[in-house]
Amino acid sequence: MEVKELKDIDLSKNPVIAQMMLNNHEQIVFCNDNATGLRAIVAIHNTVLGPSLGGTRMWNYNNEMEALTDVLRLSRGMTYKSSVAGLNLGGGKAVIIGDAKKIKSEALLRRFGKFIDSLGGKYITAEDVAMSSRDMEIIKMETDHVSGLPENMGGSGDPSPVTAYGVYVSMKASAKEVWGSDSLAGKKVLVQGIGHVGEVLVSHLTKEGAKIYINDISEDRLKAVAAQYKAEVVAADKMFNLDIDIYAPCALGATVNDDTLGKLKCKIICGAANNQLANEVIHGEAVGKQGILYAPDFVVNAGGIINVYYELEGYNRERALAHAEKIYDTTFNIFQLAKKEGIPNYLAANRIAEHRIEAIARINAVL
Ligand code: NAD
């Protein structure tokens, strides 16, 4: 059976292994425990570079197929993110099916921890949607293969400052590509979402003398950040029509879509949010045609995984920040490859990630 596209698969007859073949996933582990109500799927996409690492997402999926599709997509994304960031990590992810508010309990998390432990370190978990660092502490009671622990447990704590720093240097590399100088002084930047990452990004931009516009659904956040950094608040219905230089999505995914692309006047899109392109292939190509430089999100926001990686080695924030600084060169190199090959930036980033995995697989095979 050859599987190149999802449409090649008869999901009613081949729901699992055929889907794994699509993107060459290595392993899937299904977990069930009637006593605690735990239903989880761990997907290990690729372990060529090292143990697979990726967060656990708790979500009330409508059905198993949705959960499986999500975990396969997310785990593959982690392989690319870690590879392009130059980390010795593979890609993995876990999903727990269910409403966190209703079913999350100490027993369920510890049972999940036992399942992770049974994988012997091939998968290392971390926080994701509906999971907190406190949940990681509970999982840690059953396994050492967990990261993103609070600082008082020897962990790396909140990754957001490192993520924000990565976004900032990536933005500078993008500015260098567009304007020939990486200075952001005087540049008009719209930061959508001024939460953990967005606010630290605003502080970097303020120090550099950028003109900052902010948007958020939280009035309190807007008030606080506008006052502290002298940023200008913009309403949601006005923000995509603004005359700006840089758009930094730091709230949610899919904000680069048919609707917004018709309005956006910026020269650069560079932000922390995951999956910014509503459709990677369509909008990844469309941004370039519109004369906008898109810095691929999984390259830009790798500070989070970089931070967690250094936790595995005995955490040191200086080392994590120094590694995040390399995102500048990585971003710049992606633009050069994209121009050379005549391909969209997201594809150039994918190629760099794949090339590194292939090269390391070859040296692994030598021994
Ligand atoms: P956060 O929850 O602290 O902040 C998100 C902010 O966006 C909040 O202030 C929220 O009110 C606002 N928001 C939500 N919906 C919005 C909307 N429709 N319009 C405008 N604002 C909206 O999250 P964070 O940790 O700052 O992460 C921001 C983004 O970056 C997320 O997409 C996250 O997945 C991604 N990311 C974060 C990290 C990290 O280290 N925290 C790492 C990689 C990727």
Short mmCIF file of C-alpha atoms and ligand atoms in Angstrom, two decimals:
data_model
loop_
_atom_site.label_atom_id
_atom_site.label_comp_id
_atom_site.label_asym_id
_atom_site.label_seq_id
_atom_site.Cartn_x
_atom_site.Cartn_y
_atom_site.Cartn_z
CA MET A 1 0.00 0.00 0.00
CA GLU A 2 1.38 3.41 -0.93
CA VAL A 3 0.16 6.38 1.04
CA LYS A 4 1.06 9.85 -0.19
CA GLU A 5 -2.02 11.89 0.65
CA LEU A 6 -4.84 11.57 3.11
CA LYS A 7 -7.25 10.92 0.25
CA ASP A 8 -5.31 7.71 -0.53
CA ILE A 9 -6.51 6.24 2.75
CA ASP A 10 -9.78 4.48 3.39
CA LEU A 11 -10.00 5.60 7.02
CA SER A 12 -12.93 3.28 7.71
CA LYS A 13 -10.68 0.28 7.02
CA ASN A 14 -7.18 1.63 7.77
CA PRO A 15 -7.50 4.38 10.36
CA VAL A 16 -4.17 4.09 12.15
CA ILE A 17 -1.12 2.58 10.46
CA ALA A 18 -2.06 4.06 7.09
CA GLN A 19 -2.15 7.49 8.71
CA MET A 20 1.25 6.79 10.26
CA MET A 21 2.61 5.97 6.82
CA LEU A 22 1.54 9.35 5.49
CA ASN A 23 4.30 11.21 7.35
CA ASN A 24 6.39 8.24 8.45
CA HIS A 25 5.45 8.24 12.14
CA GLU A 26 7.48 5.77 14.16
CA GLN A 27 5.13 4.73 16.93
CA ILE A 28 1.76 5.38 18.50
CA VAL A 29 0.79 4.32 21.99
CA PHE A 30 -2.86 4.17 22.97
CA CYS A 31 -3.54 4.39 26.71
CA ASN A 32 -6.72 3.45 28.52
CA ASP A 33 -7.61 3.20 32.19
CA ASN A 34 -11.24 2.73 33.12
CA ALA A 35 -10.66 3.45 36.80
CA THR A 36 -9.42 7.02 36.25
CA GLY A 37 -11.12 7.69 32.90
CA LEU A 38 -7.77 8.17 31.18
CA ARG A 39 -7.88 7.85 27.39
CA ALA A 40 -4.70 9.10 25.80
CA ILE A 41 -2.64 8.78 22.66
CA VAL A 42 1.11 9.31 22.54
CA ALA A 43 2.53 9.83 19.05
CA ILE A 44 6.25 9.50 18.42
CA HIS A 45 7.01 10.91 15.01
CA ASN A 46 10.77 10.72 14.71
CA THR A 47 13.63 9.95 17.09
CA VAL A 48 16.63 10.27 14.77
CA LEU A 49 17.93 13.38 16.54
CA GLY A 50 17.06 12.29 20.06
CA PRO A 51 14.15 11.40 22.33
CA SER A 52 10.84 12.75 21.13
CA LEU A 53 9.67 15.74 23.11
CA GLY A 54 6.39 17.59 22.97
CA GLY A 55 3.63 18.68 25.29
CA THR A 56 0.51 16.87 26.40
CA ARG A 57 -2.70 18.50 25.22
CA MET A 58 -5.96 17.80 27.04
CA TRP A 59 -8.96 18.40 24.82
CA ASN A 60 -12.55 17.27 24.59
CA TYR A 61 -12.25 15.78 21.11
CA ASN A 62 -15.49 14.77 19.42
CA ASN A 63 -14.12 11.34 18.58
CA GLU A 64 -10.98 9.20 18.54
CA MET A 65 -10.20 10.00 14.93
CA GLU A 66 -10.01 13.72 15.69
CA ALA A 67 -7.67 13.04 18.58
CA LEU A 68 -5.49 10.76 16.48
CA THR A 69 -5.29 13.23 13.59
CA ASP A 70 -4.37 16.02 15.98
CA VAL A 71 -1.64 14.10 17.79
CA LEU A 72 -0.12 12.92 14.50
CA ARG A 73 -0.07 16.49 13.12
CA LEU A 74 1.32 18.01 16.32
CA SER A 75 4.03 15.40 16.86
CA ARG A 76 5.30 15.84 13.30
CA GLY A 77 5.41 19.59 13.88
CA MET A 78 7.65 19.04 16.92
CA THR A 79 10.14 17.06 14.82
CA TYR A 80 10.51 20.02 12.46
CA LYS A 81 10.61 22.61 15.22
CA SER A 82 13.40 20.88 17.17
CA SER A 83 15.37 19.97 14.08
CA VAL A 84 15.45 23.48 12.66
CA ALA A 85 16.32 24.86 16.10
CA GLY A 86 19.40 22.62 16.13
CA LEU A 87 18.29 20.61 19.16
CA ASN A 88 19.08 16.95 19.74
CA LEU A 89 15.43 16.12 20.11
CA GLY A 90 12.90 14.22 18.07
CA GLY A 91 9.23 15.02 17.71
CA GLY A 92 6.44 13.66 19.87
CA LYS A 93 3.19 14.76 21.39
CA ALA A 94 0.44 13.35 23.57
CA VAL A 95 -3.28 14.03 23.79
CA ILE A 96 -5.58 13.18 26.65
CA ILE A 97 -9.18 12.91 25.48
CA GLY A 98 -11.71 14.64 27.73
CA ASP A 99 -12.76 17.85 29.38
CA ALA A 100 -9.94 18.89 31.72
CA LYS A 101 -12.37 20.69 34.02
CA LYS A 102 -14.42 17.54 34.48
CA ILE A 103 -12.03 14.61 34.47
CA LYS A 104 -8.53 15.81 35.31
CA SER A 105 -7.43 14.33 38.64
CA GLU A 106 -4.23 13.38 40.43
CA ALA A 107 -4.93 9.70 39.77
CA LEU A 108 -5.51 10.25 36.05
CA LEU A 109 -2.30 12.27 35.67
CA ARG A 110 -0.27 9.73 37.64
CA ARG A 111 -1.66 6.89 35.56
CA PHE A 112 -0.67 8.87 32.48
CA GLY A 113 2.79 9.34 34.02
CA LYS A 114 3.11 5.56 34.35
CA PHE A 115 2.31 5.12 30.66
CA ILE A 116 4.98 7.69 29.75
CA ASP A 117 7.44 5.93 32.02
CA SER A 118 6.79 2.63 30.26
CA LEU A 119 8.24 4.18 27.07
CA GLY A 120 11.65 4.32 28.77
CA GLY A 121 12.48 7.91 27.74
CA LYS A 122 11.57 7.62 24.07
CA TYR A 123 8.93 10.27 24.73
CA ILE A 124 9.35 13.22 27.12
CA THR A 125 6.27 15.21 27.95
CA ALA A 126 5.69 18.89 28.80
CA GLU A 127 2.84 21.38 29.18
CA ASP A 128 0.37 22.18 26.44
CA VAL A 129 -3.28 23.23 26.24
CA ALA A 130 -5.14 22.61 29.51
CA MET A 131 -2.04 21.30 31.28
CA SER A 132 -0.14 23.29 33.90
CA SER A 133 3.27 23.09 35.49
CA ARG A 134 1.47 21.74 38.59
CA ASP A 135 0.19 18.88 36.40
CA MET A 136 3.79 18.24 35.32
CA GLU A 137 4.76 18.00 38.99
CA ILE A 138 2.12 15.31 39.47
CA ILE A 139 3.21 13.38 36.37
CA LYS A 140 6.78 13.63 37.70
CA MET A 141 5.71 11.49 40.67
CA GLU A 142 5.56 8.56 38.25
CA THR A 143 8.22 9.31 35.64
CA ASP A 144 11.40 11.30 35.11
CA HIS A 145 10.49 11.80 31.46
CA VAL A 146 8.77 15.10 32.00
CA SER A 147 9.97 18.66 31.47
CA GLY A 148 8.68 22.18 31.98
CA LEU A 149 8.78 21.84 35.75
CA PRO A 150 8.64 24.89 38.03
CA GLU A 151 11.97 26.49 38.96
CA ASN A 152 11.59 25.44 42.60
CA MET A 153 11.71 21.82 41.42
CA GLY A 154 14.89 22.37 39.43
CA GLY A 155 12.91 23.01 36.27
CA SER A 156 13.09 25.76 33.70
CA GLY A 157 9.91 27.57 34.77
CA ASP A 158 8.01 29.85 32.42
CA PRO A 159 9.51 29.57 28.90
CA SER A 160 7.88 32.79 27.67
CA PRO A 161 10.84 35.17 28.16
CA VAL A 162 13.04 32.86 26.07
CA THR A 163 10.30 32.48 23.44
CA ALA A 164 9.85 36.26 23.30
CA TYR A 165 13.58 36.78 22.90
CA GLY A 166 13.58 34.33 19.98
CA VAL A 167 10.70 36.22 18.35
CA TYR A 168 12.55 39.50 18.83
CA VAL A 169 15.80 38.30 17.19
CA SER A 170 13.84 36.64 14.41
CA MET A 171 12.07 39.94 13.77
CA LYS A 172 15.44 41.68 13.56
CA ALA A 173 16.66 39.11 11.02
CA SER A 174 13.47 39.72 9.02
CA ALA A 175 14.07 43.48 9.14
CA LYS A 176 17.60 42.93 7.86
CA GLU A 177 16.22 40.96 4.92
CA VAL A 178 13.57 43.57 4.04
CA TRP A 179 15.27 46.87 4.84
CA GLY A 180 18.97 45.95 4.86
CA SER A 181 19.33 46.86 8.54
CA ASP A 182 18.16 44.89 11.53
CA SER A 183 17.27 47.96 13.54
CA LEU A 184 13.65 48.10 14.60
CA ALA A 185 13.88 51.73 15.72
CA GLY A 186 10.90 53.64 14.39
CA LYS A 187 9.30 50.56 12.87
CA LYS A 188 5.54 50.27 13.40
CA VAL A 189 4.81 46.89 14.97
CA LEU A 190 1.38 45.43 15.76
CA VAL A 191 1.52 42.86 18.58
CA GLN A 192 -1.69 40.84 18.70
CA GLY A 193 -1.93 39.14 22.10
CA ILE A 194 0.00 40.67 24.95
CA GLY A 195 0.10 37.68 27.26
CA HIS A 196 3.22 35.96 28.56
CA VAL A 197 5.15 36.17 25.30
CA GLY A 198 3.57 39.29 23.80
CA GLU A 199 4.34 41.51 26.77
CA VAL A 200 8.02 40.56 26.91
CA LEU A 201 8.24 41.12 23.17
CA VAL A 202 6.73 44.58 23.67
CA SER A 203 9.40 45.34 26.26
CA HIS A 204 12.21 44.39 23.81
CA LEU A 205 10.61 46.48 21.08
CA THR A 206 10.18 49.44 23.41
CA LYS A 207 13.87 49.37 24.34
CA GLU A 208 14.73 49.43 20.66
CA GLY A 209 12.49 52.41 19.92
CA ALA A 210 9.79 50.76 17.82
CA LYS A 211 6.31 52.29 17.57
CA ILE A 212 4.06 49.65 19.12
CA TYR A 213 0.37 48.92 18.57
CA ILE A 214 -1.32 46.32 20.74
CA ASN A 215 -4.51 44.30 20.53
CA ASP A 216 -5.93 41.79 23.01
CA ILE A 217 -9.34 40.52 24.10
CA SER A 218 -8.47 41.36 27.71
CA GLU A 219 -9.19 45.00 28.57
CA ASP A 220 -7.12 44.68 31.74
CA ARG A 221 -4.06 43.51 29.84
CA LEU A 222 -4.46 46.32 27.32
CA LYS A 223 -4.67 48.95 30.03
CA ALA A 224 -1.66 47.63 31.93
CA VAL A 225 0.63 47.12 28.93
CA ALA A 226 -0.38 50.40 27.22
CA ALA A 227 0.41 52.33 30.38
CA GLN A 228 3.73 50.62 31.07
CA TYR A 229 5.17 50.75 27.55
CA LYS A 230 3.31 53.67 25.97
CA ALA A 231 1.88 51.34 23.35
CA GLU A 232 -1.18 52.33 21.35
CA VAL A 233 -4.28 50.16 21.72
CA VAL A 234 -6.04 49.13 18.49
CA ALA A 235 -9.51 47.61 18.21
CA ALA A 236 -9.87 44.18 16.61
CA ASP A 237 -11.92 45.49 13.68
CA LYS A 238 -9.25 48.09 12.84
CA MET A 239 -6.01 46.23 13.38
CA PHE A 240 -5.62 44.50 10.02
CA ASN A 241 -6.22 47.78 8.16
CA LEU A 242 -3.47 49.60 10.05
CA ASP A 243 -0.55 51.12 8.26
CA ILE A 244 2.21 49.04 9.90
CA ASP A 245 5.61 47.57 9.06
CA ILE A 246 5.43 44.36 11.07
CA TYR A 247 2.58 42.15 12.25
CA ALA A 248 3.42 39.96 15.27
CA PRO A 249 0.70 37.36 15.95
CA CYS A 250 1.14 36.35 19.60
CA ALA A 251 -2.36 35.20 20.51
CA LEU A 252 -3.83 32.44 18.41
CA GLY A 253 -3.35 30.54 15.15
CA ALA A 254 -4.81 30.94 11.64
CA THR A 255 -4.82 34.76 11.68
CA VAL A 256 -3.08 34.79 8.31
CA ASN A 257 -6.01 33.81 6.12
CA ASP A 258 -7.96 34.87 3.01
CA ASP A 259 -9.70 37.64 4.89
CA THR A 260 -6.69 39.23 6.65
CA LEU A 261 -4.33 38.82 3.69
CA GLY A 262 -6.59 41.03 1.65
CA LYS A 263 -6.12 43.83 4.19
CA LEU A 264 -2.63 43.49 5.68
CA LYS A 265 -0.28 46.27 4.63
CA CYS A 266 2.79 45.10 6.56
CA LYS A 267 6.11 43.99 5.08
CA ILE A 268 6.85 41.32 7.70
CA ILE A 269 4.85 38.73 9.65
CA CYS A 270 6.82 37.43 12.62
CA GLY A 271 5.26 36.30 15.89
CA ALA A 272 4.97 33.60 18.54
CA ALA A 273 1.60 32.02 17.79
CA ASN A 274 1.56 28.45 16.48
CA ASN A 275 0.06 27.65 13.07
CA GLN A 276 -0.31 31.26 11.95
CA LEU A 277 -1.09 30.31 8.36
CA ALA A 278 -4.70 29.13 8.07
CA ASN A 279 -3.52 26.85 5.27
CA GLU A 280 0.24 26.36 5.13
CA VAL A 281 0.41 25.63 1.41
CA ILE A 282 -2.07 28.25 0.19
CA HIS A 283 -1.25 31.12 2.52
CA GLY A 284 2.46 30.27 2.73
CA GLU A 285 2.60 30.99 -1.00
CA ALA A 286 0.13 33.89 -0.95
CA VAL A 287 2.07 35.97 1.61
CA GLY A 288 5.15 36.01 -0.61
CA LYS A 289 3.10 36.99 -3.67
CA GLN A 290 1.73 39.89 -1.69
CA GLY A 291 5.23 41.12 -0.94
CA ILE A 292 5.12 40.14 2.71
CA LEU A 293 8.07 38.33 4.29
CA TYR A 294 6.71 35.53 6.46
CA ALA A 295 9.08 34.22 9.14
CA PRO A 296 7.90 30.62 9.69
CA ASP A 297 6.20 30.37 13.09
CA PHE A 298 7.85 27.12 14.21
CA VAL A 299 11.26 28.69 13.63
CA VAL A 300 10.38 31.97 15.31
CA ASN A 301 8.78 30.51 18.45
CA ALA A 302 11.33 27.74 19.10
CA GLY A 303 12.50 29.52 22.28
CA GLY A 304 9.95 27.49 24.25
CA ILE A 305 11.34 24.11 23.24
CA ILE A 306 14.90 25.44 23.52
CA ASN A 307 14.15 26.40 27.11
CA VAL A 308 12.80 22.97 27.96
CA TYR A 309 15.76 21.28 26.23
CA TYR A 310 18.17 22.98 28.61
CA GLU A 311 16.13 21.74 31.54
CA LEU A 312 17.06 18.19 30.53
CA GLU A 313 20.73 19.11 30.89
CA GLY A 314 20.42 20.93 34.23
CA TYR A 315 18.78 24.26 33.62
CA ASN A 316 20.76 27.39 32.87
CA ARG A 317 18.83 30.40 31.52
CA GLU A 318 21.94 32.00 30.04
CA ARG A 319 22.53 28.96 27.84
CA ALA A 320 18.89 28.85 26.82
CA LEU A 321 18.95 32.54 25.82
CA ALA A 322 22.26 32.10 23.98
CA HIS A 323 20.73 29.26 21.97
CA ALA A 324 17.58 31.29 21.30
CA GLU A 325 19.79 34.03 19.88
CA LYS A 326 20.77 31.64 17.08
CA ILE A 327 17.20 31.95 15.79
CA TYR A 328 18.44 35.17 14.17
CA ASP A 329 20.83 33.28 11.85
CA THR A 330 18.40 30.42 11.30
CA THR A 331 15.68 32.82 10.18
CA PHE A 332 18.04 34.70 7.91
CA ASN A 333 19.36 31.46 6.34
CA ILE A 334 15.81 30.32 5.62
CA PHE A 335 15.15 33.49 3.65
CA GLN A 336 18.32 32.95 1.63
CA LEU A 337 17.44 29.32 0.82
CA ALA A 338 13.88 30.28 -0.13
CA LYS A 339 15.18 32.91 -2.56
CA LYS A 340 17.79 30.56 -4.01
CA GLU A 341 15.29 27.74 -4.58
CA GLY A 342 12.35 29.97 -5.46
CA ILE A 343 10.17 28.39 -2.77
CA PRO A 344 8.02 29.82 0.05
CA ASN A 345 9.77 30.43 3.38
CA TYR A 346 7.83 27.76 5.27
CA LEU A 347 9.01 25.18 2.73
CA ALA A 348 12.61 26.34 3.01
CA ALA A 349 12.37 25.89 6.80
CA ASN A 350 10.96 22.38 6.32
CA ARG A 351 13.80 21.50 3.97
CA ILE A 352 16.44 22.66 6.45
CA ALA A 353 14.78 20.55 9.16
CA GLU A 354 14.59 17.48 6.89
CA HIS A 355 18.14 17.90 5.67
CA ARG A 356 19.49 17.90 9.23
CA ILE A 357 17.54 14.75 10.12
CA GLU A 358 18.75 12.95 6.98
CA ALA A 359 22.37 13.98 7.64
CA ILE A 360 22.30 12.80 11.26
CA ALA A 361 20.53 9.57 10.26
CA ARG A 362 23.44 8.88 7.92
CA ILE A 363 26.09 9.38 10.60
CA ASN A 364 24.05 7.24 13.01
CA ALA A 365 24.04 4.49 10.40
CA VAL A 366 27.84 4.52 10.14
CA LEU A 367 28.33 2.86 13.53
P1 NAD B 1 -0.96 33.71 26.85
O1 NAD B 1 -2.19 32.90 27.06
O2 NAD B 1 -0.14 34.13 28.02
O3 NAD B 1 -1.31 35.03 26.03
C1 NAD B 1 -2.18 35.06 24.95
C2 NAD B 1 -2.83 36.44 24.93
O4 NAD B 1 -3.64 36.51 23.75
C3 NAD B 1 -3.73 36.71 26.14
O5 NAD B 1 -3.44 37.97 26.68
C4 NAD B 1 -5.14 36.65 25.54
O6 NAD B 1 -6.05 37.49 26.19
C5 NAD B 1 -4.88 37.09 24.11
N1 NAD B 1 -5.89 36.64 23.14
C6 NAD B 1 -6.56 35.48 23.11
N2 NAD B 1 -7.41 35.45 22.07
C7 NAD B 1 -7.25 36.62 21.43
C8 NAD B 1 -7.85 37.19 20.28
N3 NAD B 1 -8.80 36.56 19.59
N4 NAD B 1 -7.46 38.43 19.91
C9 NAD B 1 -6.51 39.12 20.61
N5 NAD B 1 -5.92 38.62 21.71
C10 NAD B 1 -6.29 37.39 22.12
O7 NAD B 1 -0.08 32.86 25.79
P2 NAD B 1 1.48 33.00 25.54
O8 NAD B 1 2.19 32.03 26.40
O9 NAD B 1 1.85 34.42 25.55
O10 NAD B 1 1.57 32.43 24.04
C11 NAD B 1 1.13 33.21 22.96
C12 NAD B 1 1.12 32.36 21.69
O11 NAD B 1 2.43 31.87 21.43
C13 NAD B 1 0.23 31.13 21.79
O12 NAD B 1 -0.34 30.90 20.52
C14 NAD B 1 1.20 30.01 22.12
O13 NAD B 1 0.74 28.76 21.65
C15 NAD B 1 2.43 30.45 21.35
N6 NAD B 1 3.67 29.95 21.94
C16 NAD B 1 3.99 30.27 23.22
C17 NAD B 1 5.19 29.82 23.76
C18 NAD B 1 5.59 30.16 25.17
O14 NAD B 1 6.75 29.98 25.53
N7 NAD B 1 4.69 30.68 25.99
C19 NAD B 1 6.06 29.01 22.99
C20 NAD B 1 5.71 28.71 21.67
C21 NAD B 1 4.50 29.19 21.16
#
